[in-house]
Amino acid sequence: MHSPSDSYAPTPGDQFTFGLWTVGNPGRDPFGEPVRERIPPTRIVAELARLGAYGVNLHDNDLIPFGATAVERDRIVTEFRKALDDHGMKVPMCTTNLFTHPIFKDGALTADDPKVRAFALRKVMASMDLGAELGAGVYVFWGGREGAEADAARDPRVWIPRYRESLDFLCEYSRDQGYLFRFALEAKPNEPRGDIYFATTGHMLHFITTLTHEEMVGVNPEVAHENLAGLNFVHNVGQALEAEKLFHIDLNAQKIGRYDQDLRFGSEDLKGAFLLVRLLEGASGQFPRWEGMRHFDAHAYRTEDEAGVWEFAAGCMRTYNILREKARGFDADPAVREILAEIVDAEVSPLLRYSKANAEALRALEIDADRLAQVGQQHERLDQLLVEHLMGVRG
Ligand code: DIG
Ligand code: MN
Ligand code: MN
């Protein structure tokens, strides 16, 4: 474990959070039984606090067993809240497990049977009540079972309105309860379903515009999920930021062309992780730092014992902090700033905003297309500078 004196050691001010289901993952996979004992939520709180995390997130059933009585629920919540208070830990985000119980085998909020949809809505309401009690501000929806294998089963013009009706219902519930939740929709293209509805963050950004209370709803992009879809995560997060809809983020790592691995942050595509941290931290100075939680939806290798789990958690946070320093160094590098300097053209820039006069002026402009075509962008040098900062040979 890393000495607390080093400058990369995480502090609560870094706003790192982990789901209870991440470091609490006992290592079961589709081909094998658990390899670790279950770590009680109260001990997860204590250990993550020791490592410098800011908080923990949870699905309802990460804390409250499915089918628990109201008395058991209240006892568990009281004990959990004491652990949070004892260790100064927060619960910034809550979500609902709408994927484990077999009732959800063919969907939850988009299921064909209205009773299944009703059961799912009721489960989310109870989970939102729990989240509000724990002080969560963001409520995540990951529709892991909202999808299909047999595409003849449901027309998109059936499941889209169902999901819209459910989210409109839950936005109204949140408002009537006086909860200040911001909903964050998490996309994934497939797994566990053959195809999952609303496959990417882009699909979610459009879908949000069709909701009654679209101002309450944003996105929770995950590194691995957009990678599964073969997309550029930094572009997608950047579009969410531009739309002011990045309400939460799931940080992890992923090898291309594999199942959803949820690996330790930065352990695979290091350049992508660098560019993501640069974006979130506003290192270029062009845009502000994003103020949301740096949430790790990741878990340790199945090969690990509990000590390995805490190494995993420390590694996620430490790598983020190292990349933050590297990104600041890159954007402070005069050679980088020279290449990224904005092209200013006082004559032409004003013409790019429409008016009849500007349209006429554009027509009259002398533009030497062949000369412009020959201008080199210096992107090879820019990307080499990035690689050298990342490799530590340029500070
Ligand atoms: C999977 O990536 C999903 C679930 O773990 C959870 O519902 C959500 C919250 O971050 N991510
Ligand atoms: Mn995932
Ligand atoms: Mn996730």
PDB file of C-alpha atoms in Angstrom, residues 10-249:
ATOM      1  CA  PRO A  10      -6.171  10.237  -2.522  1.00  0.00           C
ATOM      2  CA  THR A  11      -8.020  12.551  -0.142  1.00  0.00           C
ATOM      3  CA  PRO A  12     -11.775  13.067   0.308  1.00  0.00           C
ATOM      4  CA  GLY A  13     -11.334  16.345  -1.606  1.00  0.00           C
ATOM      5  CA  ASP A  14     -10.614  14.278  -4.732  1.00  0.00           C
ATOM      6  CA  GLN A  15     -14.229  13.026  -4.503  1.00  0.00           C
ATOM      7  CA  PHE A  16     -13.465   9.379  -5.243  1.00  0.00           C
ATOM      8  CA  THR A  17     -16.358   6.992  -4.676  1.00  0.00           C
ATOM      9  CA  PHE A  18     -16.867   3.234  -5.073  1.00  0.00           C
ATOM     10  CA  GLY A  19     -20.040   1.170  -5.295  1.00  0.00           C
ATOM     11  CA  LEU A  20     -20.526  -1.327  -2.462  1.00  0.00           C
ATOM     12  CA  TRP A  21     -20.898  -3.909  -5.238  1.00  0.00           C
ATOM     13  CA  THR A  22     -17.390  -3.156  -6.580  1.00  0.00           C
ATOM     14  CA  VAL A  23     -14.960  -3.763  -3.729  1.00  0.00           C
ATOM     15  CA  GLY A  24     -17.633  -6.059  -2.276  1.00  0.00           C
ATOM     16  CA  ASN A  25     -17.598  -8.276  -5.386  1.00  0.00           C
ATOM     17  CA  PRO A  26     -16.849 -11.805  -4.091  1.00  0.00           C
ATOM     18  CA  GLY A  27     -15.427 -12.846  -7.467  1.00  0.00           C
ATOM     19  CA  ARG A  28     -18.253 -14.983  -8.812  1.00  0.00           C
ATOM     20  CA  ASP A  29     -18.329 -15.155 -12.596  1.00  0.00           C
ATOM     21  CA  PRO A  30     -20.439 -17.099 -15.109  1.00  0.00           C
ATOM     22  CA  PHE A  31     -17.937 -19.945 -14.919  1.00  0.00           C
ATOM     23  CA  GLY A  32     -17.044 -20.048 -11.247  1.00  0.00           C
ATOM     24  CA  GLU A  33     -18.105 -19.677  -7.666  1.00  0.00           C
ATOM     25  CA  PRO A  34     -17.113 -16.754  -5.390  1.00  0.00           C
ATOM     26  CA  VAL A  35     -13.416 -16.747  -4.418  1.00  0.00           C
ATOM     27  CA  ARG A  36     -13.683 -14.252  -1.550  1.00  0.00           C
ATOM     28  CA  GLU A  37     -15.790 -13.875   1.563  1.00  0.00           C
ATOM     29  CA  ARG A  38     -18.463 -11.165   1.370  1.00  0.00           C
ATOM     30  CA  ILE A  39     -17.169  -7.953   3.000  1.00  0.00           C
ATOM     31  CA  PRO A  40     -19.893  -6.331   5.169  1.00  0.00           C
ATOM     32  CA  PRO A  41     -20.902  -2.823   3.974  1.00  0.00           C
ATOM     33  CA  THR A  42     -19.802  -1.281   7.287  1.00  0.00           C
ATOM     34  CA  ARG A  43     -16.286  -2.660   6.798  1.00  0.00           C
ATOM     35  CA  ILE A  44     -16.222  -1.446   3.182  1.00  0.00           C
ATOM     36  CA  VAL A  45     -16.994   2.031   4.507  1.00  0.00           C
ATOM     37  CA  ALA A  46     -14.143   1.809   7.039  1.00  0.00           C
ATOM     38  CA  GLU A  47     -11.598   0.471   4.542  1.00  0.00           C
ATOM     39  CA  LEU A  48     -12.419   2.968   1.793  1.00  0.00           C
ATOM     40  CA  ALA A  49     -12.251   5.803   4.316  1.00  0.00           C
ATOM     41  CA  ARG A  50      -8.808   4.567   5.354  1.00  0.00           C
ATOM     42  CA  LEU A  51      -7.718   4.634   1.702  1.00  0.00           C
ATOM     43  CA  GLY A  52      -8.861   8.246   1.238  1.00  0.00           C
ATOM     44  CA  ALA A  53     -12.163   7.804  -0.612  1.00  0.00           C
ATOM     45  CA  TYR A  54     -14.978  10.365  -0.279  1.00  0.00           C
ATOM     46  CA  GLY A  55     -17.935   8.014  -0.291  1.00  0.00           C
ATOM     47  CA  VAL A  56     -19.732   4.839  -1.297  1.00  0.00           C
ATOM     48  CA  ASN A  57     -22.654   4.225  -3.653  1.00  0.00           C
ATOM     49  CA  LEU A  58     -25.116   1.368  -3.617  1.00  0.00           C
ATOM     50  CA  HIS A  59     -27.956  -0.554  -5.158  1.00  0.00           C
ATOM     51  CA  ASP A  60     -30.796  -1.166  -2.734  1.00  0.00           C
ATOM     52  CA  ASN A  61     -29.916  -4.857  -2.407  1.00  0.00           C
ATOM     53  CA  ASP A  62     -26.207  -4.199  -1.852  1.00  0.00           C
ATOM     54  CA  LEU A  63     -27.316  -3.074   1.606  1.00  0.00           C
ATOM     55  CA  ILE A  64     -30.834  -4.395   2.189  1.00  0.00           C
ATOM     56  CA  PRO A  65     -31.325  -8.078   1.283  1.00  0.00           C
ATOM     57  CA  PHE A  66     -34.178  -8.713  -1.157  1.00  0.00           C
ATOM     58  CA  GLY A  67     -37.316  -9.451   0.868  1.00  0.00           C
ATOM     59  CA  ALA A  68     -35.988  -8.029   4.165  1.00  0.00           C
ATOM     60  CA  THR A  69     -38.670  -6.948   6.654  1.00  0.00           C
ATOM     61  CA  ALA A  70     -39.127  -3.271   7.492  1.00  0.00           C
ATOM     62  CA  VAL A  71     -37.588  -3.883  10.927  1.00  0.00           C
ATOM     63  CA  GLU A  72     -34.520  -5.608   9.431  1.00  0.00           C
ATOM     64  CA  ARG A  73     -34.228  -2.803   6.858  1.00  0.00           C
ATOM     65  CA  ASP A  74     -34.282  -0.092   9.511  1.00  0.00           C
ATOM     66  CA  ARG A  75     -31.726  -1.929  11.659  1.00  0.00           C
ATOM     67  CA  ILE A  76     -29.355  -2.316   8.709  1.00  0.00           C
ATOM     68  CA  VAL A  77     -29.751   1.334   7.699  1.00  0.00           C
ATOM     69  CA  THR A  78     -29.129   2.537  11.264  1.00  0.00           C
ATOM     70  CA  GLU A  79     -25.954   0.447  11.505  1.00  0.00           C
ATOM     71  CA  PHE A  80     -24.783   1.612   8.060  1.00  0.00           C
ATOM     72  CA  ARG A  81     -25.412   5.275   8.807  1.00  0.00           C
ATOM     73  CA  LYS A  82     -23.380   4.938  12.022  1.00  0.00           C
ATOM     74  CA  ALA A  83     -20.460   3.536  10.013  1.00  0.00           C
ATOM     75  CA  LEU A  84     -20.767   6.445   7.551  1.00  0.00           C
ATOM     76  CA  ASP A  85     -20.760   8.956  10.400  1.00  0.00           C
ATOM     77  CA  ASP A  86     -17.926   7.228  12.259  1.00  0.00           C
ATOM     78  CA  HIS A  87     -15.734   7.380   9.152  1.00  0.00           C
ATOM     79  CA  GLY A  88     -16.909  10.670   7.634  1.00  0.00           C
ATOM     80  CA  MET A  89     -18.092   8.970   4.455  1.00  0.00           C
ATOM     81  CA  LYS A  90     -20.914  10.125   2.174  1.00  0.00           C
ATOM     82  CA  VAL A  91     -23.418   8.374  -0.124  1.00  0.00           C
ATOM     83  CA  PRO A  92     -23.540  10.581  -3.253  1.00  0.00           C
ATOM     84  CA  MET A  93     -25.390   8.131  -5.483  1.00  0.00           C
ATOM     85  CA  CYS A  94     -27.951   5.367  -5.159  1.00  0.00           C
ATOM     86  CA  THR A  95     -29.466   3.006  -7.695  1.00  0.00           C
ATOM     87  CA  THR A  96     -31.815   0.027  -7.863  1.00  0.00           C
ATOM     88  CA  ASN A  97     -31.022  -3.588  -8.599  1.00  0.00           C
ATOM     89  CA  LEU A  98     -33.486  -4.293 -11.385  1.00  0.00           C
ATOM     90  CA  PHE A  99     -31.450  -7.151 -12.803  1.00  0.00           C
ATOM     91  CA  THR A 100     -30.734  -9.934 -10.291  1.00  0.00           C
ATOM     92  CA  HIS A 101     -34.182 -11.285  -9.320  1.00  0.00           C
ATOM     93  CA  PRO A 102     -35.617 -13.661 -11.979  1.00  0.00           C
ATOM     94  CA  ILE A 103     -38.791 -11.582 -12.175  1.00  0.00           C
ATOM     95  CA  PHE A 104     -36.703  -9.170 -14.283  1.00  0.00           C
ATOM     96  CA  LYS A 105     -35.469 -11.869 -16.703  1.00  0.00           C
ATOM     97  CA  ASP A 106     -37.212 -10.135 -19.624  1.00  0.00           C
ATOM     98  CA  GLY A 107     -36.941  -6.578 -18.439  1.00  0.00           C
ATOM     99  CA  ALA A 108     -38.107  -4.484 -15.526  1.00  0.00           C
ATOM    100  CA  LEU A 109     -39.407  -1.046 -16.545  1.00  0.00           C
ATOM    101  CA  THR A 110     -39.943  -2.225 -20.154  1.00  0.00           C
ATOM    102  CA  ALA A 111     -41.287  -5.717 -19.389  1.00  0.00           C
ATOM    103  CA  ASP A 112     -44.436  -6.846 -21.252  1.00  0.00           C
ATOM    104  CA  ASP A 113     -46.369  -7.717 -18.090  1.00  0.00           C
ATOM    105  CA  PRO A 114     -47.658  -4.579 -16.339  1.00  0.00           C
ATOM    106  CA  LYS A 115     -47.313  -6.421 -13.010  1.00  0.00           C
ATOM    107  CA  VAL A 116     -43.546  -6.759 -13.588  1.00  0.00           C
ATOM    108  CA  ARG A 117     -43.335  -3.060 -14.450  1.00  0.00           C
ATOM    109  CA  ALA A 118     -45.366  -2.250 -11.330  1.00  0.00           C
ATOM    110  CA  PHE A 119     -43.072  -4.412  -9.175  1.00  0.00           C
ATOM    111  CA  ALA A 120     -40.043  -2.632 -10.662  1.00  0.00           C
ATOM    112  CA  LEU A 121     -41.517   0.838 -10.097  1.00  0.00           C
ATOM    113  CA  ARG A 122     -42.341  -0.043  -6.491  1.00  0.00           C
ATOM    114  CA  LYS A 123     -38.798  -1.347  -5.957  1.00  0.00           C
ATOM    115  CA  VAL A 124     -37.308   1.870  -7.363  1.00  0.00           C
ATOM    116  CA  MET A 125     -39.550   4.019  -5.145  1.00  0.00           C
ATOM    117  CA  ALA A 126     -38.416   2.116  -2.038  1.00  0.00           C
ATOM    118  CA  SER A 127     -34.810   2.405  -3.183  1.00  0.00           C
ATOM    119  CA  MET A 128     -35.194   6.135  -3.805  1.00  0.00           C
ATOM    120  CA  ASP A 129     -36.560   6.451  -0.259  1.00  0.00           C
ATOM    121  CA  LEU A 130     -33.399   4.693   0.975  1.00  0.00           C
ATOM    122  CA  GLY A 131     -31.180   6.911  -1.168  1.00  0.00           C
ATOM    123  CA  ALA A 132     -32.838  10.067   0.131  1.00  0.00           C
ATOM    124  CA  GLU A 133     -32.435   8.810   3.699  1.00  0.00           C
ATOM    125  CA  LEU A 134     -28.706   8.333   3.062  1.00  0.00           C
ATOM    126  CA  GLY A 135     -28.342  11.785   1.501  1.00  0.00           C
ATOM    127  CA  ALA A 136     -27.769  10.737  -2.111  1.00  0.00           C
ATOM    128  CA  GLY A 137     -28.132  13.485  -4.718  1.00  0.00           C
ATOM    129  CA  VAL A 138     -27.837  11.390  -7.886  1.00  0.00           C
ATOM    130  CA  TYR A 139     -30.048   8.435  -8.759  1.00  0.00           C
ATOM    131  CA  VAL A 140     -28.682   6.114 -11.432  1.00  0.00           C
ATOM    132  CA  PHE A 141     -30.727   3.945 -13.779  1.00  0.00           C
ATOM    133  CA  TRP A 142     -28.880   1.115 -15.528  1.00  0.00           C
ATOM    134  CA  GLY A 143     -31.336  -0.955 -17.519  1.00  0.00           C
ATOM    135  CA  GLY A 144     -29.294  -4.167 -17.530  1.00  0.00           C
ATOM    136  CA  ARG A 145     -32.297  -6.328 -18.286  1.00  0.00           C
ATOM    137  CA  GLU A 146     -34.112  -3.833 -20.530  1.00  0.00           C
ATOM    138  CA  GLY A 147     -33.394  -5.549 -23.818  1.00  0.00           C
ATOM    139  CA  ALA A 148     -33.928  -8.657 -25.888  1.00  0.00           C
ATOM    140  CA  GLU A 149     -32.458 -11.696 -27.576  1.00  0.00           C
ATOM    141  CA  ALA A 150     -35.490 -12.329 -29.793  1.00  0.00           C
ATOM    142  CA  ASP A 151     -35.981  -9.045 -31.633  1.00  0.00           C
ATOM    143  CA  ALA A 152     -39.451 -10.033 -32.782  1.00  0.00           C
ATOM    144  CA  ALA A 153     -40.516  -9.822 -29.136  1.00  0.00           C
ATOM    145  CA  ARG A 154     -40.999  -6.055 -28.857  1.00  0.00           C
ATOM    146  CA  ASP A 155     -41.097  -3.151 -31.297  1.00  0.00           C
ATOM    147  CA  PRO A 156     -38.952  -0.146 -30.236  1.00  0.00           C
ATOM    148  CA  ARG A 157     -42.165   1.918 -30.380  1.00  0.00           C
ATOM    149  CA  VAL A 158     -43.345  -0.260 -27.477  1.00  0.00           C
ATOM    150  CA  TRP A 159     -40.317  -0.324 -25.133  1.00  0.00           C
ATOM    151  CA  ILE A 160     -39.332   3.328 -25.626  1.00  0.00           C
ATOM    152  CA  PRO A 161     -42.709   4.685 -24.377  1.00  0.00           C
ATOM    153  CA  ARG A 162     -42.638   2.177 -21.501  1.00  0.00           C
ATOM    154  CA  TYR A 163     -39.247   3.442 -20.305  1.00  0.00           C
ATOM    155  CA  ARG A 164     -40.421   7.048 -20.775  1.00  0.00           C
ATOM    156  CA  GLU A 165     -43.621   6.390 -18.786  1.00  0.00           C
ATOM    157  CA  SER A 166     -41.553   4.785 -15.984  1.00  0.00           C
ATOM    158  CA  LEU A 167     -39.054   7.641 -15.769  1.00  0.00           C
ATOM    159  CA  ASP A 168     -41.788  10.281 -15.944  1.00  0.00           C
ATOM    160  CA  PHE A 169     -43.555   8.410 -13.111  1.00  0.00           C
ATOM    161  CA  LEU A 170     -40.379   8.327 -10.990  1.00  0.00           C
ATOM    162  CA  CYS A 171     -39.507  11.965 -11.705  1.00  0.00           C
ATOM    163  CA  GLU A 172     -42.978  12.896 -10.439  1.00  0.00           C
ATOM    164  CA  TYR A 173     -42.533  10.624  -7.409  1.00  0.00           C
ATOM    165  CA  SER A 174     -39.212  12.282  -6.603  1.00  0.00           C
ATOM    166  CA  ARG A 175     -40.771  15.749  -6.889  1.00  0.00           C
ATOM    167  CA  ASP A 176     -43.815  14.807  -4.774  1.00  0.00           C
ATOM    168  CA  GLN A 177     -41.517  13.364  -2.083  1.00  0.00           C
ATOM    169  CA  GLY A 178     -39.445  16.526  -2.082  1.00  0.00           C
ATOM    170  CA  TYR A 179     -36.316  14.581  -3.071  1.00  0.00           C
ATOM    171  CA  LEU A 180     -33.729  16.610  -4.965  1.00  0.00           C
ATOM    172  CA  PHE A 181     -32.507  13.711  -7.048  1.00  0.00           C
ATOM    173  CA  ARG A 182     -30.869  14.218 -10.391  1.00  0.00           C
ATOM    174  CA  PHE A 183     -31.473  11.072 -12.424  1.00  0.00           C
ATOM    175  CA  ALA A 184     -28.512   9.692 -14.391  1.00  0.00           C
ATOM    176  CA  LEU A 185     -29.172   7.161 -17.171  1.00  0.00           C
ATOM    177  CA  GLU A 186     -26.430   4.620 -17.804  1.00  0.00           C
ATOM    178  CA  ALA A 187     -26.119   3.051 -21.249  1.00  0.00           C
ATOM    179  CA  LYS A 188     -24.624  -0.301 -22.210  1.00  0.00           C
ATOM    180  CA  PRO A 189     -24.961  -1.976 -25.643  1.00  0.00           C
ATOM    181  CA  ASN A 190     -25.275  -5.592 -24.472  1.00  0.00           C
ATOM    182  CA  GLU A 191     -24.632  -8.073 -21.599  1.00  0.00           C
ATOM    183  CA  PRO A 192     -26.473  -9.505 -19.815  1.00  0.00           C
ATOM    184  CA  ARG A 193     -29.078  -9.139 -22.586  1.00  0.00           C
ATOM    185  CA  GLY A 194     -28.220  -9.994 -26.172  1.00  0.00           C
ATOM    186  CA  ASP A 195     -28.931  -6.321 -26.880  1.00  0.00           C
ATOM    187  CA  ILE A 196     -29.708  -3.707 -24.240  1.00  0.00           C
ATOM    188  CA  TYR A 197     -32.095  -0.902 -25.149  1.00  0.00           C
ATOM    189  CA  PHE A 198     -30.727   2.646 -25.375  1.00  0.00           C
ATOM    190  CA  ALA A 199     -27.307   1.196 -26.221  1.00  0.00           C
ATOM    191  CA  THR A 200     -25.038   4.235 -25.880  1.00  0.00           C
ATOM    192  CA  THR A 201     -24.828   7.583 -24.098  1.00  0.00           C
ATOM    193  CA  GLY A 202     -25.838   9.201 -27.379  1.00  0.00           C
ATOM    194  CA  HIS A 203     -29.124   7.265 -27.408  1.00  0.00           C
ATOM    195  CA  MET A 204     -29.714   8.370 -23.812  1.00  0.00           C
ATOM    196  CA  LEU A 205     -29.013  12.042 -24.574  1.00  0.00           C
ATOM    197  CA  HIS A 206     -31.713  12.022 -27.235  1.00  0.00           C
ATOM    198  CA  PHE A 207     -34.159  10.003 -25.117  1.00  0.00           C
ATOM    199  CA  ILE A 208     -33.827  12.499 -22.253  1.00  0.00           C
ATOM    200  CA  THR A 209     -35.156  15.283 -24.513  1.00  0.00           C
ATOM    201  CA  THR A 210     -38.451  13.330 -24.821  1.00  0.00           C
ATOM    202  CA  LEU A 211     -39.093  13.162 -21.062  1.00  0.00           C
ATOM    203  CA  THR A 212     -41.598  15.383 -19.240  1.00  0.00           C
ATOM    204  CA  HIS A 213     -38.995  16.522 -16.716  1.00  0.00           C
ATOM    205  CA  GLU A 214     -35.932  16.410 -18.943  1.00  0.00           C
ATOM    206  CA  GLU A 215     -34.197  19.014 -16.756  1.00  0.00           C
ATOM    207  CA  MET A 216     -34.022  16.411 -13.930  1.00  0.00           C
ATOM    208  CA  VAL A 217     -32.355  13.779 -16.084  1.00  0.00           C
ATOM    209  CA  GLY A 218     -28.768  13.393 -17.307  1.00  0.00           C
ATOM    210  CA  VAL A 219     -26.355  10.566 -18.080  1.00  0.00           C
ATOM    211  CA  ASN A 220     -23.919   8.253 -16.266  1.00  0.00           C
ATOM    212  CA  PRO A 221     -21.483   7.114 -19.003  1.00  0.00           C
ATOM    213  CA  GLU A 222     -19.213   4.173 -18.237  1.00  0.00           C
ATOM    214  CA  VAL A 223     -15.760   3.701 -19.789  1.00  0.00           C
ATOM    215  CA  ALA A 224     -16.221  -0.024 -20.454  1.00  0.00           C
ATOM    216  CA  HIS A 225     -19.726   0.320 -21.887  1.00  0.00           C
ATOM    217  CA  GLU A 226     -18.929   2.924 -24.564  1.00  0.00           C
ATOM    218  CA  ASN A 227     -15.818   0.900 -25.397  1.00  0.00           C
ATOM    219  CA  LEU A 228     -17.988  -2.213 -25.856  1.00  0.00           C
ATOM    220  CA  ALA A 229     -19.830  -0.189 -28.500  1.00  0.00           C
ATOM    221  CA  GLY A 230     -16.494   0.698 -30.152  1.00  0.00           C
ATOM    222  CA  LEU A 231     -16.950   4.405 -29.396  1.00  0.00           C
ATOM    223  CA  ASN A 232     -14.616   7.157 -28.197  1.00  0.00           C
ATOM    224  CA  PHE A 233     -15.409   7.634 -24.510  1.00  0.00           C
ATOM    225  CA  VAL A 234     -13.832  11.101 -24.272  1.00  0.00           C
ATOM    226  CA  HIS A 235     -15.907  12.332 -27.238  1.00  0.00           C
ATOM    227  CA  ASN A 236     -19.080  10.981 -25.646  1.00  0.00           C
ATOM    228  CA  VAL A 237     -18.343  12.428 -22.198  1.00  0.00           C
ATOM    229  CA  GLY A 238     -17.427  15.715 -23.866  1.00  0.00           C
ATOM    230  CA  GLN A 239     -20.789  15.817 -25.640  1.00  0.00           C
ATOM    231  CA  ALA A 240     -22.561  15.124 -22.327  1.00  0.00           C
ATOM    232  CA  LEU A 241     -20.579  17.969 -20.730  1.00  0.00           C
ATOM    233  CA  GLU A 242     -21.445  20.319 -23.606  1.00  0.00           C
ATOM    234  CA  ALA A 243     -25.119  19.435 -23.103  1.00  0.00           C
ATOM    235  CA  GLU A 244     -24.714  19.990 -19.324  1.00  0.00           C
ATOM    236  CA  LYS A 245     -25.972  16.425 -18.831  1.00  0.00           C
ATOM    237  CA  LEU A 246     -22.952  14.729 -17.234  1.00  0.00           C
ATOM    238  CA  PHE A 247     -24.618  14.014 -13.872  1.00  0.00           C
ATOM    239  CA  HIS A 248     -22.378  11.067 -12.898  1.00  0.00           C
ATOM    240  CA  ILE A 249     -19.633   8.882 -14.395  1.00  0.00           C
TER     241      ILE A 249
END
